[in-house]
mmCIF file of C-alpha atoms in Angstrom:
data_model
loop_
_atom_site.group_PDB
_atom_site.id
_atom_site.type_symbol
_atom_site.label_atom_id
_atom_site.label_comp_id
_atom_site.label_asym_id
_atom_site.label_seq_id
_atom_site.Cartn_x
_atom_site.Cartn_y
_atom_site.Cartn_z
ATOM 1 C CA MET A 1 -90.082 -54.106 -23.097
ATOM 2 C CA SER A 2 -89.885 -54.929 -26.804
ATOM 3 C CA LEU A 3 -87.266 -56.806 -28.795
ATOM 4 C CA SER A 4 -85.978 -53.597 -30.372
ATOM 5 C CA GLN A 5 -85.607 -52.044 -26.912
ATOM 6 C CA CYS A 6 -83.767 -55.015 -25.472
ATOM 7 C CA PHE A 7 -81.367 -55.264 -28.363
ATOM 8 C CA SER A 8 -80.825 -51.683 -29.417
ATOM 9 C CA ALA A 9 -77.122 -52.384 -29.875
ATOM 10 C CA THR A 10 -77.535 -53.486 -33.488
ATOM 11 C CA ALA A 11 -76.109 -51.080 -36.001
ATOM 12 C CA ASN A 12 -78.865 -51.804 -38.497
ATOM 13 C CA PRO A 13 -81.833 -53.946 -37.397
ATOM 14 C CA VAL A 14 -82.203 -56.823 -39.837
ATOM 15 C CA ALA A 15 -85.629 -58.034 -40.938
ATOM 16 C CA VAL A 16 -86.081 -61.799 -41.100
ATOM 17 C CA SER A 17 -86.091 -62.858 -44.742
ATOM 18 C CA LYS A 18 -84.986 -65.754 -46.915
ATOM 19 C CA PRO A 19 -81.416 -66.970 -46.252
ATOM 20 C CA PRO A 20 -78.695 -65.317 -48.357
ATOM 21 C CA ASP A 21 -77.041 -67.307 -51.108
ATOM 22 C CA SER A 22 -73.582 -68.786 -50.671
ATOM 23 C CA ARG A 23 -71.903 -65.860 -52.436
ATOM 24 C CA SER A 24 -73.509 -63.391 -50.011
ATOM 25 C CA GLU A 25 -72.460 -65.529 -47.059
ATOM 26 C CA GLU A 26 -68.891 -65.670 -48.348
ATOM 27 C CA ARG A 27 -68.843 -61.903 -48.870
ATOM 28 C CA GLU A 28 -70.248 -61.274 -45.365
ATOM 29 C CA SER A 29 -67.695 -63.664 -43.868
ATOM 30 C CA ASN A 30 -64.806 -61.850 -45.578
ATOM 31 C CA GLU A 31 -66.148 -58.459 -44.483
ATOM 32 C CA SER A 32 -66.619 -59.663 -40.894
ATOM 33 C CA SER A 33 -63.082 -61.011 -40.685
ATOM 34 C CA SER A 34 -61.696 -57.575 -41.592
ATOM 35 C CA GLN A 35 -63.795 -55.627 -39.072
ATOM 36 C CA PRO A 36 -62.919 -55.038 -35.407
ATOM 37 C CA LEU A 37 -64.745 -57.278 -32.974
ATOM 38 C CA VAL A 38 -66.840 -55.370 -30.434
ATOM 39 C CA VAL A 39 -67.459 -56.847 -26.970
ATOM 40 C CA VAL A 40 -70.391 -55.321 -25.062
ATOM 41 C CA SER A 41 -71.498 -56.042 -21.482
ATOM 42 C CA PHE A 42 -74.859 -54.666 -20.417
ATOM 43 C CA TYR A 43 -77.812 -55.005 -18.063
ATOM 44 C CA LYS A 44 -81.112 -53.326 -17.280
ATOM 45 C CA PHE A 45 -83.466 -53.760 -14.325
ATOM 46 C CA ALA A 46 -87.081 -53.312 -15.415
ATOM 47 C CA ASP A 47 -90.515 -54.875 -14.993
ATOM 48 C CA PHE A 48 -90.397 -57.577 -17.638
ATOM 49 C CA PRO A 49 -93.364 -59.972 -17.189
ATOM 50 C CA ASP A 50 -93.263 -61.240 -20.782
ATOM 51 C CA HIS A 51 -89.533 -61.987 -20.820
ATOM 52 C CA ALA A 52 -90.015 -65.639 -21.772
ATOM 53 C CA ASP A 53 -91.715 -64.628 -25.037
ATOM 54 C CA LEU A 54 -88.561 -62.781 -26.082
ATOM 55 C CA ARG A 55 -86.139 -65.682 -25.754
ATOM 56 C CA LYS A 56 -86.546 -67.220 -29.215
ATOM 57 C CA PRO A 57 -86.729 -64.005 -31.282
ATOM 58 C CA LEU A 58 -83.725 -62.607 -29.389
ATOM 59 C CA LYS A 59 -81.699 -65.762 -30.027
ATOM 60 C CA ASP A 60 -82.738 -65.751 -33.699
ATOM 61 C CA LEU A 61 -81.655 -62.122 -34.026
ATOM 62 C CA CYS A 62 -78.274 -62.825 -32.425
ATOM 63 C CA GLU A 63 -77.697 -65.736 -34.797
ATOM 64 C CA LYS A 64 -78.736 -63.590 -37.756
ATOM 65 C CA LEU A 65 -76.203 -60.937 -36.748
ATOM 66 C CA ARG A 66 -73.561 -63.584 -35.911
ATOM 67 C CA VAL A 67 -73.390 -62.372 -32.326
ATOM 68 C CA SER A 68 -71.762 -64.625 -29.709
ATOM 69 C CA GLY A 69 -71.983 -64.695 -25.909
ATOM 70 C CA GLY A 70 -74.691 -65.097 -23.316
ATOM 71 C CA ILE A 71 -77.886 -63.284 -22.321
ATOM 72 C CA ILE A 72 -80.105 -63.811 -19.272
ATOM 73 C CA LEU A 73 -83.774 -62.873 -19.255
ATOM 74 C CA ALA A 74 -85.898 -62.678 -16.096
ATOM 75 C CA SER A 75 -88.995 -60.899 -14.883
ATOM 76 C CA GLU A 76 -86.702 -58.257 -13.321
ATOM 77 C CA GLY A 77 -84.800 -57.390 -16.523
ATOM 78 C CA ILE A 78 -81.990 -58.396 -18.877
ATOM 79 C CA ASN A 79 -78.264 -59.072 -18.399
ATOM 80 C CA GLY A 80 -75.707 -60.078 -20.992
ATOM 81 C CA SER A 81 -72.241 -60.033 -22.458
ATOM 82 C CA ILE A 82 -71.939 -60.458 -26.221
ATOM 83 C CA CYS A 83 -69.488 -59.857 -29.041
ATOM 84 C CA GLY A 84 -69.692 -59.411 -32.787
ATOM 85 C CA THR A 85 -68.931 -57.100 -35.689
ATOM 86 C CA SER A 86 -72.531 -55.878 -36.020
ATOM 87 C CA LEU A 87 -72.609 -53.967 -32.718
ATOM 88 C CA ARG A 88 -72.053 -50.322 -31.942
ATOM 89 C CA LYS A 89 -71.603 -48.306 -28.763
ATOM 90 C CA LYS A 90 -75.206 -47.091 -28.617
ATOM 91 C CA LEU A 91 -77.208 -48.955 -26.008
ATOM 92 C CA SER A 92 -79.735 -46.251 -25.307
ATOM 93 C CA ILE A 93 -81.861 -48.043 -22.713
ATOM 94 C CA MET A 94 -79.169 -50.224 -21.188
ATOM 95 C CA ASP A 95 -77.087 -49.502 -18.134
ATOM 96 C CA THR A 96 -73.982 -50.146 -20.218
ATOM 97 C CA VAL A 97 -71.023 -51.758 -18.519
ATOM 98 C CA ALA A 98 -68.220 -51.659 -21.045
ATOM 99 C CA VAL A 99 -67.403 -51.736 -24.722
ATOM 100 C CA LEU A 100 -64.167 -53.378 -25.849
ATOM 101 C CA ARG A 101 -62.899 -53.363 -29.429
ATOM 102 C CA LEU A 102 -60.657 -56.186 -30.634
ATOM 103 C CA GLN A 103 -58.752 -56.000 -33.893
ATOM 104 C CA PRO A 104 -59.091 -58.707 -36.599
ATOM 105 C CA GLY A 105 -57.221 -61.859 -35.645
ATOM 106 C CA GLU A 106 -57.527 -61.379 -31.869
ATOM 107 C CA ASN A 107 -59.239 -64.169 -29.954
ATOM 108 C CA ALA A 108 -62.941 -63.756 -29.266
ATOM 109 C CA PRO A 109 -63.821 -63.987 -25.552
ATOM 110 C CA PHE A 110 -66.752 -66.318 -26.323
ATOM 111 C CA ARG A 111 -67.300 -69.366 -28.464
ATOM 112 C CA TRP A 112 -67.716 -67.959 -31.965
ATOM 113 C CA ASP A 113 -71.118 -68.030 -33.686
ATOM 114 C CA HIS A 114 -72.840 -69.335 -30.574
ATOM 115 C CA VAL A 115 -75.161 -67.413 -28.275
ATOM 116 C CA ARG A 116 -77.013 -68.647 -25.175
ATOM 117 C CA VAL A 117 -80.233 -66.939 -24.173
ATOM 118 C CA LYS A 118 -81.380 -68.272 -20.799
ATOM 119 C CA LEU A 119 -84.505 -67.767 -18.729
ATOM 120 C CA LYS A 120 -83.876 -67.409 -14.988
ATOM 121 C CA LYS A 121 -85.625 -66.186 -11.857
ATOM 122 C CA GLU A 122 -83.107 -63.356 -11.448
ATOM 123 C CA ILE A 123 -80.636 -61.687 -13.788
ATOM 124 C CA VAL A 124 -78.204 -61.702 -10.857
ATOM 125 C CA SER A 125 -78.892 -64.129 -8.016
ATOM 126 C CA LEU A 126 -79.313 -62.662 -4.545
ATOM 127 C CA GLY A 127 -82.179 -64.903 -3.456
ATOM 128 C CA MET A 128 -84.221 -62.048 -1.977
ATOM 129 C CA PRO A 129 -87.295 -61.252 -4.121
ATOM 130 C CA SER A 130 -88.166 -58.288 -1.890
ATOM 131 C CA VAL A 131 -85.003 -56.452 -2.976
ATOM 132 C CA SER A 132 -85.854 -54.525 -6.140
ATOM 133 C CA PRO A 133 -83.504 -52.022 -7.803
ATOM 134 C CA VAL A 134 -86.482 -50.869 -9.873
ATOM 135 C CA GLU A 135 -88.023 -49.400 -6.706
ATOM 136 C CA ARG A 136 -84.939 -48.223 -4.838
ATOM 137 C CA VAL A 137 -81.235 -48.077 -5.573
ATOM 138 C CA GLY A 138 -78.116 -46.263 -4.391
ATOM 139 C CA LYS A 139 -76.599 -43.156 -5.975
ATOM 140 C CA TYR A 140 -74.493 -43.633 -9.106
ATOM 141 C CA VAL A 141 -70.971 -42.249 -9.126
ATOM 142 C CA SER A 142 -69.162 -41.799 -12.426
ATOM 143 C CA PRO A 143 -65.618 -43.182 -12.832
ATOM 144 C CA LYS A 144 -64.183 -39.650 -12.975
ATOM 145 C CA ASP A 145 -65.681 -38.820 -9.542
ATOM 146 C CA TRP A 146 -64.971 -42.194 -7.921
ATOM 147 C CA ASN A 147 -61.432 -41.417 -6.697
ATOM 148 C CA MET A 148 -62.577 -38.393 -4.714
ATOM 149 C CA LEU A 149 -65.384 -40.343 -3.036
ATOM 150 C CA ILE A 150 -63.313 -43.327 -1.923
ATOM 151 C CA SER A 151 -60.391 -41.120 -0.814
ATOM 152 C CA ASP A 152 -62.635 -39.504 1.810
ATOM 153 C CA PRO A 153 -61.756 -41.098 5.195
ATOM 154 C CA ASP A 154 -65.445 -41.054 6.179
ATOM 155 C CA THR A 155 -66.332 -43.333 3.258
ATOM 156 C CA VAL A 156 -66.353 -47.092 3.745
ATOM 157 C CA VAL A 157 -65.445 -48.748 0.432
ATOM 158 C CA MET A 158 -67.127 -52.137 0.003
ATOM 159 C CA ASP A 159 -66.274 -54.790 -2.614
ATOM 160 C CA VAL A 160 -69.426 -56.695 -3.582
ATOM 161 C CA ARG A 161 -67.620 -59.454 -5.497
ATOM 162 C CA ASN A 162 -66.500 -62.912 -4.401
ATOM 163 C CA ASP A 163 -63.201 -63.891 -2.820
ATOM 164 C CA TYR A 164 -61.675 -65.408 -5.984
ATOM 165 C CA GLU A 165 -62.307 -62.074 -7.737
ATOM 166 C CA THR A 166 -60.965 -59.816 -4.992
ATOM 167 C CA ARG A 167 -57.882 -62.028 -4.722
ATOM 168 C CA ILE A 168 -56.466 -60.764 -8.015
ATOM 169 C CA GLY A 169 -57.433 -57.095 -7.742
ATOM 170 C CA LYS A 170 -59.391 -54.476 -5.781
ATOM 171 C CA PHE A 171 -59.546 -50.795 -4.907
ATOM 172 C CA LYS A 172 -57.087 -49.702 -2.240
ATOM 173 C CA GLY A 173 -58.533 -49.997 1.260
ATOM 174 C CA ALA A 174 -61.734 -51.767 0.195
ATOM 175 C CA VAL A 175 -63.559 -54.056 2.626
ATOM 176 C CA ASN A 176 -63.644 -57.646 1.370
ATOM 177 C CA PRO A 177 -66.761 -59.607 2.453
ATOM 178 C CA CYS A 178 -64.954 -62.909 1.679
ATOM 179 C CA THR A 179 -68.029 -64.446 0.047
ATOM 180 C CA THR A 180 -67.971 -67.374 -2.355
ATOM 181 C CA ALA A 181 -71.309 -66.412 -3.945
ATOM 182 C CA PHE A 182 -73.346 -63.199 -4.166
ATOM 183 C CA ARG A 183 -76.182 -64.861 -2.216
ATOM 184 C CA GLU A 184 -73.935 -64.759 0.873
ATOM 185 C CA PHE A 185 -73.686 -60.959 0.862
ATOM 186 C CA PRO A 186 -76.891 -60.245 2.881
ATOM 187 C CA SER A 187 -75.791 -62.654 5.621
ATOM 188 C CA TRP A 188 -72.361 -61.050 5.733
ATOM 189 C CA VAL A 189 -73.926 -57.591 6.161
ATOM 190 C CA ASP A 190 -76.246 -58.840 8.916
ATOM 191 C CA ASP A 191 -73.355 -60.506 10.752
ATOM 192 C CA GLN A 192 -70.937 -57.602 10.252
ATOM 193 C CA PHE A 193 -73.272 -54.949 11.589
ATOM 194 C CA GLN A 194 -75.533 -57.156 13.742
ATOM 195 C CA LEU A 195 -78.585 -55.842 11.958
ATOM 196 C CA ALA A 196 -81.852 -56.677 13.634
ATOM 197 C CA GLU A 197 -84.251 -53.909 12.644
ATOM 198 C CA THR A 198 -86.998 -54.656 10.181
ATOM 199 C CA GLU A 199 -87.460 -52.779 6.938
ATOM 200 C CA ALA A 200 -90.797 -51.474 8.220
ATOM 201 C CA GLN A 201 -89.101 -49.896 11.258
ATOM 202 C CA VAL A 202 -86.467 -48.317 9.026
ATOM 203 C CA LYS A 203 -89.198 -46.684 6.936
ATOM 204 C CA LEU A 204 -90.940 -45.344 10.071
ATOM 205 C CA ASP A 205 -87.712 -43.862 11.393
ATOM 206 C CA ASP A 206 -87.029 -42.198 8.065
ATOM 207 C CA LEU A 207 -90.522 -40.698 7.998
ATOM 208 C CA ASP A 208 -90.426 -39.149 11.470
ATOM 209 C CA GLY A 209 -86.815 -38.006 11.130
ATOM 210 C CA SER A 210 -85.589 -39.927 14.169
ATOM 211 C CA ARG A 211 -82.720 -41.530 12.293
ATOM 212 C CA GLY A 212 -79.642 -39.341 11.972
ATOM 213 C CA PRO A 213 -76.778 -39.492 9.442
ATOM 214 C CA SER A 214 -75.037 -42.132 11.555
ATOM 215 C CA PHE A 215 -76.587 -44.522 14.044
ATOM 216 C CA GLU A 216 -75.994 -47.704 16.009
ATOM 217 C CA ILE A 217 -77.732 -51.050 15.757
ATOM 218 C CA GLN A 218 -77.164 -53.366 18.730
ATOM 219 C CA GLY A 219 -74.027 -51.444 19.669
ATOM 220 C CA MET A 220 -72.371 -51.716 16.227
ATOM 221 C CA LYS A 221 -71.888 -48.410 14.431
ATOM 222 C CA VAL A 222 -73.207 -48.435 10.882
ATOM 223 C CA PRO A 223 -71.135 -46.305 8.475
ATOM 224 C CA SER A 224 -72.857 -43.125 7.395
ATOM 225 C CA ARG A 225 -71.466 -43.405 3.867
ATOM 226 C CA VAL A 226 -70.803 -46.557 1.853
ATOM 227 C CA ALA A 227 -69.270 -46.718 -1.625
ATOM 228 C CA MET A 228 -69.775 -50.064 -3.365
ATOM 229 C CA TYR A 229 -68.307 -51.530 -6.527
ATOM 230 C CA CYS A 230 -68.388 -54.750 -8.558
ATOM 231 C CA THR A 231 -67.290 -55.925 -12.006
ATOM 232 C CA GLY A 232 -69.922 -54.243 -14.133
ATOM 233 C CA GLY A 233 -72.329 -52.608 -11.700
ATOM 234 C CA ILE A 234 -75.196 -55.101 -11.689
ATOM 235 C CA ARG A 235 -74.463 -56.669 -8.296
ATOM 236 C CA CYS A 236 -74.151 -53.204 -6.755
ATOM 237 C CA GLU A 237 -77.676 -52.378 -7.923
ATOM 238 C CA LYS A 238 -79.130 -55.127 -5.729
ATOM 239 C CA ALA A 239 -76.592 -54.751 -2.944
ATOM 240 C CA SER A 240 -77.265 -51.010 -2.622
ATOM 241 C CA SER A 241 -81.025 -51.634 -2.624
ATOM 242 C CA PHE A 242 -80.503 -54.180 0.162
ATOM 243 C CA LEU A 243 -78.409 -51.807 2.292
ATOM 244 C CA LEU A 244 -80.996 -49.045 1.942
ATOM 245 C CA SER A 245 -83.680 -51.455 3.138
ATOM 246 C CA LYS A 246 -81.514 -52.115 6.213
ATOM 247 C CA GLY A 247 -81.263 -48.471 7.178
ATOM 248 C CA PHE A 248 -78.015 -47.327 5.593
ATOM 249 C CA LYS A 249 -78.432 -43.643 4.723
ATOM 250 C CA GLU A 250 -75.809 -42.814 2.083
ATOM 251 C CA VAL A 251 -75.131 -45.628 -0.353
ATOM 252 C CA TYR A 252 -73.145 -44.976 -3.528
ATOM 253 C CA HIS A 253 -71.979 -47.333 -6.239
ATOM 254 C CA LEU A 254 -69.562 -47.099 -9.145
ATOM 255 C CA GLU A 255 -71.483 -46.549 -12.371
ATOM 256 C CA GLY A 256 -70.455 -49.114 -14.976
ATOM 257 C CA GLY A 257 -68.391 -50.980 -12.399
ATOM 258 C CA ILE A 258 -64.679 -51.721 -12.466
ATOM 259 C CA LEU A 259 -64.740 -52.320 -16.217
ATOM 260 C CA LYS A 260 -65.946 -48.802 -16.965
ATOM 261 C CA TYR A 261 -63.431 -47.372 -14.492
ATOM 262 C CA LEU A 262 -60.530 -49.243 -16.102
ATOM 263 C CA GLU A 263 -61.745 -48.156 -19.524
ATOM 264 C CA GLU A 264 -62.002 -44.434 -18.747
ATOM 265 C CA VAL A 265 -59.566 -43.596 -15.923
ATOM 266 C CA PRO A 266 -55.891 -43.278 -16.976
ATOM 267 C CA LYS A 267 -53.563 -45.736 -15.290
ATOM 268 C CA GLN A 268 -51.454 -42.961 -13.735
ATOM 269 C CA GLU A 269 -54.585 -41.613 -11.968
ATOM 270 C CA SER A 270 -56.071 -44.982 -11.049
ATOM 271 C CA LEU A 271 -56.620 -46.237 -7.500
ATOM 272 C CA TRP A 272 -57.199 -49.779 -8.748
ATOM 273 C CA GLU A 273 -54.655 -52.394 -7.669
ATOM 274 C CA GLY A 274 -54.139 -55.605 -9.658
ATOM 275 C CA GLU A 275 -56.357 -56.985 -12.426
ATOM 276 C CA CYS A 276 -60.105 -57.462 -12.821
ATOM 277 C CA PHE A 277 -61.591 -60.939 -13.161
ATOM 278 C CA VAL A 278 -64.057 -61.335 -16.041
ATOM 279 C CA PHE A 279 -66.404 -64.216 -16.794
ATOM 280 C CA ASP A 280 -65.172 -65.189 -20.257
ATOM 281 C CA LYS A 281 -62.086 -66.578 -21.965
ATOM 282 C CA ARG A 282 -60.067 -63.446 -21.209
ATOM 283 C CA VAL A 283 -60.114 -64.393 -17.484
ATOM 284 C CA SER A 284 -58.781 -60.969 -16.439
ATOM 285 C CA VAL A 285 -58.296 -57.480 -17.834
ATOM 286 C CA ASP A 286 -56.135 -54.507 -16.931
ATOM 287 C CA HIS A 287 -56.370 -50.782 -17.622
ATOM 288 C CA ARG A 288 -57.928 -49.869 -20.965
ATOM 289 C CA LEU A 289 -59.399 -53.383 -20.774
ATOM 290 C CA THR A 290 -56.225 -54.941 -22.149
ATOM 291 C CA GLN A 291 -55.752 -58.699 -21.786
ATOM 292 C CA GLY A 292 -54.640 -59.665 -18.267
ATOM 293 C CA THR A 293 -52.042 -62.195 -17.162
ATOM 294 C CA PHE A 294 -54.243 -64.710 -15.318
ATOM 295 C CA LYS A 295 -55.344 -68.096 -16.642
ATOM 296 C CA LEU A 296 -58.219 -70.291 -15.481
ATOM 297 C CA CYS A 297 -58.183 -73.572 -13.601
ATOM 298 C CA TYR A 298 -60.746 -75.627 -15.508
ATOM 299 C CA ARG A 299 -61.527 -77.768 -12.461
ATOM 300 C CA CYS A 300 -62.529 -75.045 -9.972
ATOM 301 C CA LYS A 301 -62.858 -72.069 -12.393
ATOM 302 C CA GLN A 302 -60.580 -69.898 -10.272
ATOM 303 C CA PRO A 303 -57.981 -67.507 -11.740
ATOM 304 C CA VAL A 304 -54.378 -68.675 -11.484
ATOM 305 C CA SER A 305 -51.179 -66.689 -11.961
ATOM 306 C CA ASP A 306 -47.861 -67.784 -13.464
ATOM 307 C CA ALA A 307 -46.590 -68.311 -9.911
ATOM 308 C CA ASP A 308 -49.597 -70.525 -9.117
ATOM 309 C CA MET A 309 -48.761 -72.692 -12.139
ATOM 310 C CA GLU A 310 -45.243 -73.223 -10.768
ATOM 311 C CA ALA A 311 -46.672 -74.765 -7.576
ATOM 312 C CA SER A 312 -46.659 -78.537 -7.058
ATOM 313 C CA GLU A 313 -50.468 -78.531 -6.734
ATOM 314 C CA TRP A 314 -50.893 -77.288 -10.298
ATOM 315 C CA GLU A 315 -51.738 -79.849 -12.974
ATOM 316 C CA PHE A 316 -53.354 -78.621 -16.159
ATOM 317 C CA GLY A 317 -56.981 -79.669 -16.392
ATOM 318 C CA VAL A 318 -56.764 -81.451 -13.024
ATOM 319 C CA SER A 319 -56.055 -79.117 -10.081
ATOM 320 C CA CYS A 320 -54.535 -75.859 -8.864
ATOM 321 C CA PRO A 321 -53.351 -74.542 -5.466
ATOM 322 C CA TYR A 322 -56.917 -73.392 -4.699
ATOM 323 C CA CYS A 323 -58.716 -76.700 -5.294
ATOM 324 C CA TYR A 324 -56.010 -79.344 -4.836
ATOM 325 C CA SER A 325 -56.860 -80.140 -1.205
ATOM 326 C CA SER A 326 -60.616 -80.304 -1.891
ATOM 327 C CA LYS A 327 -60.281 -82.932 -4.649
ATOM 328 C CA SER A 328 -59.929 -86.618 -3.877
ATOM 329 C CA GLU A 329 -57.384 -88.770 -5.719
ATOM 330 C CA GLU A 330 -60.274 -90.492 -7.475
ATOM 331 C CA GLU A 331 -61.584 -87.138 -8.741
ATOM 332 C CA LYS A 332 -58.114 -86.133 -9.905
ATOM 333 C CA GLU A 333 -57.663 -89.395 -11.785
ATOM 334 C CA ARG A 334 -61.003 -88.930 -13.537
ATOM 335 C CA ALA A 335 -59.904 -85.432 -14.485
ATOM 336 C CA ARG A 336 -56.638 -86.786 -15.888
ATOM 337 C CA ALA A 337 -58.564 -89.313 -17.970
ATOM 338 C CA ARG A 338 -60.822 -86.560 -19.332
ATOM 339 C CA GLN A 339 -57.817 -84.419 -20.151
ATOM 340 C CA ARG A 340 -56.079 -87.283 -21.995
ATOM 341 C CA GLN A 341 -59.273 -87.904 -23.950
ATOM 342 C CA PHE A 342 -59.560 -84.250 -24.870
ATOM 343 C CA GLU A 343 -55.923 -84.093 -25.999
ATOM 344 C CA SER A 344 -56.311 -87.186 -28.208
ATOM 345 C CA CYS A 345 -59.828 -86.609 -29.604
ATOM 346 C CA GLY A 346 -60.389 -82.874 -29.299
ATOM 347 C CA VAL A 347 -63.667 -83.388 -27.409
ATOM 348 C CA ILE A 348 -64.699 -85.032 -24.161
ATOM 349 C CA GLY A 349 -66.512 -88.278 -24.948
ATOM 350 C CA GLY A 350 -64.490 -89.165 -28.031
ATOM 351 C CA PRO A 351 -65.076 -88.487 -31.740
ATOM 352 C CA ASP A 352 -68.429 -90.348 -31.716
ATOM 353 C CA LYS A 353 -69.951 -88.224 -28.947
ATOM 354 C CA GLY A 354 -73.540 -87.335 -29.787
ATOM 355 C CA ARG A 355 -73.874 -89.916 -32.546
ATOM 356 C CA ARG A 356 -76.465 -92.661 -32.407
ATOM 357 C CA PRO A 357 -74.669 -95.990 -31.905
ATOM 358 C CA ALA A 358 -74.759 -98.328 -34.875
ATOM 359 C CA ARG A 359 -76.751 -101.538 -34.488
ATOM 360 C CA PRO A 360 -76.089 -104.887 -36.178
ATOM 361 C CA THR A 361 -78.085 -105.775 -39.309
ATOM 362 C CA ASP A 362 -79.258 -109.196 -40.504
ATOM 363 C CA ASP A 363 -76.085 -109.777 -42.484
ATOM 364 C CA GLY A 364 -73.894 -108.885 -39.536
ATOM 365 C CA VAL A 365 -72.942 -105.488 -40.910
ATOM 366 C CA HIS A 366 -73.361 -102.573 -38.523
ATOM 367 C CA GLY A 367 -75.651 -99.901 -39.865
ATOM 368 C CA ILE A 368 -77.746 -97.008 -38.680
ATOM 369 C CA THR A 369 -80.897 -97.310 -40.759
ATOM 370 C CA GLY A 370 -82.722 -99.817 -42.895
ATOM 371 C CA LEU A 371 -81.626 -97.836 -45.941
ATOM 372 C CA SER A 372 -77.975 -98.544 -45.205
ATOM 373 C CA LYS A 373 -78.735 -102.271 -44.970
ATOM 374 C CA SER A 374 -80.403 -102.309 -48.375
ATOM 375 C CA LEU A 375 -77.445 -100.493 -49.899
#
């Protein structure tokens, strides 16, 4: 996978050259401020053994294009969510999640002019190296066909997200695994259906035709058809691969995830209830990916509603109804101190954070270098 393949979202690839002069920078800045801001979420599972070599050139390219957000690189592929004015809706090799256009003056969902490109073991953490969407994955279902699939009474609809996400919105009738992290999903499936068969046995049964469209494992009936969904589709890729390895026959997942569904399906036809949690400063989005109503508790990172902020457990920057009981009074007091510091200085650590402390000179004057002493 090359750099141009991984970042095919650029409208015009820019060759690295000498920095532009100040007049060019000023002109580009004025042009950027008048253009709509495009937010793109994407991922791609692929064999990517040289992913570490791409980190620096990818970060340099993002900075050159003034793209903000975060990108994860791993041997299994790429995953990211970025925004900028130099992007377009053509991500030819990506399994695109969603494209959102913000008008000039609207808040960017990420810290502006800052991009993080991280190297990790997985682009989405399941903790099971044997599960590979490159080798096997469920069947994609487009947003326009999703309603028909999940309205079938023989279809079990499964939410692959975590409990703080499902709390603010989900598809009607969906099964909630009540997980706090994606890594818990395999254990939930094993416990729910009492799965004991090995993947090797599943493959043998499939080969000799002994497994029918529905079957029982240790007395627990496994659904013949499962429809899965998550925020953007990436977790469903691994989750569907895992279910297939456990013997599930028909496994479907929503292509592009909830975000693509909310973007394309009209509200009057939608089976979605509530809002969709997103992992940026927007916190939640509604149909057509409009800004949602939820805010974020900066202590536990859970979404909170206006009603939550009326509760006695809510204290900005300190606690909310979902983390109040898990925080000690000492932790809350430290949080209050940090909040006061932020409100007075603008940053945690005070205005001198990151600066080398001054040391006394021979004449008693505090300086930083020998040059300052001589002056």
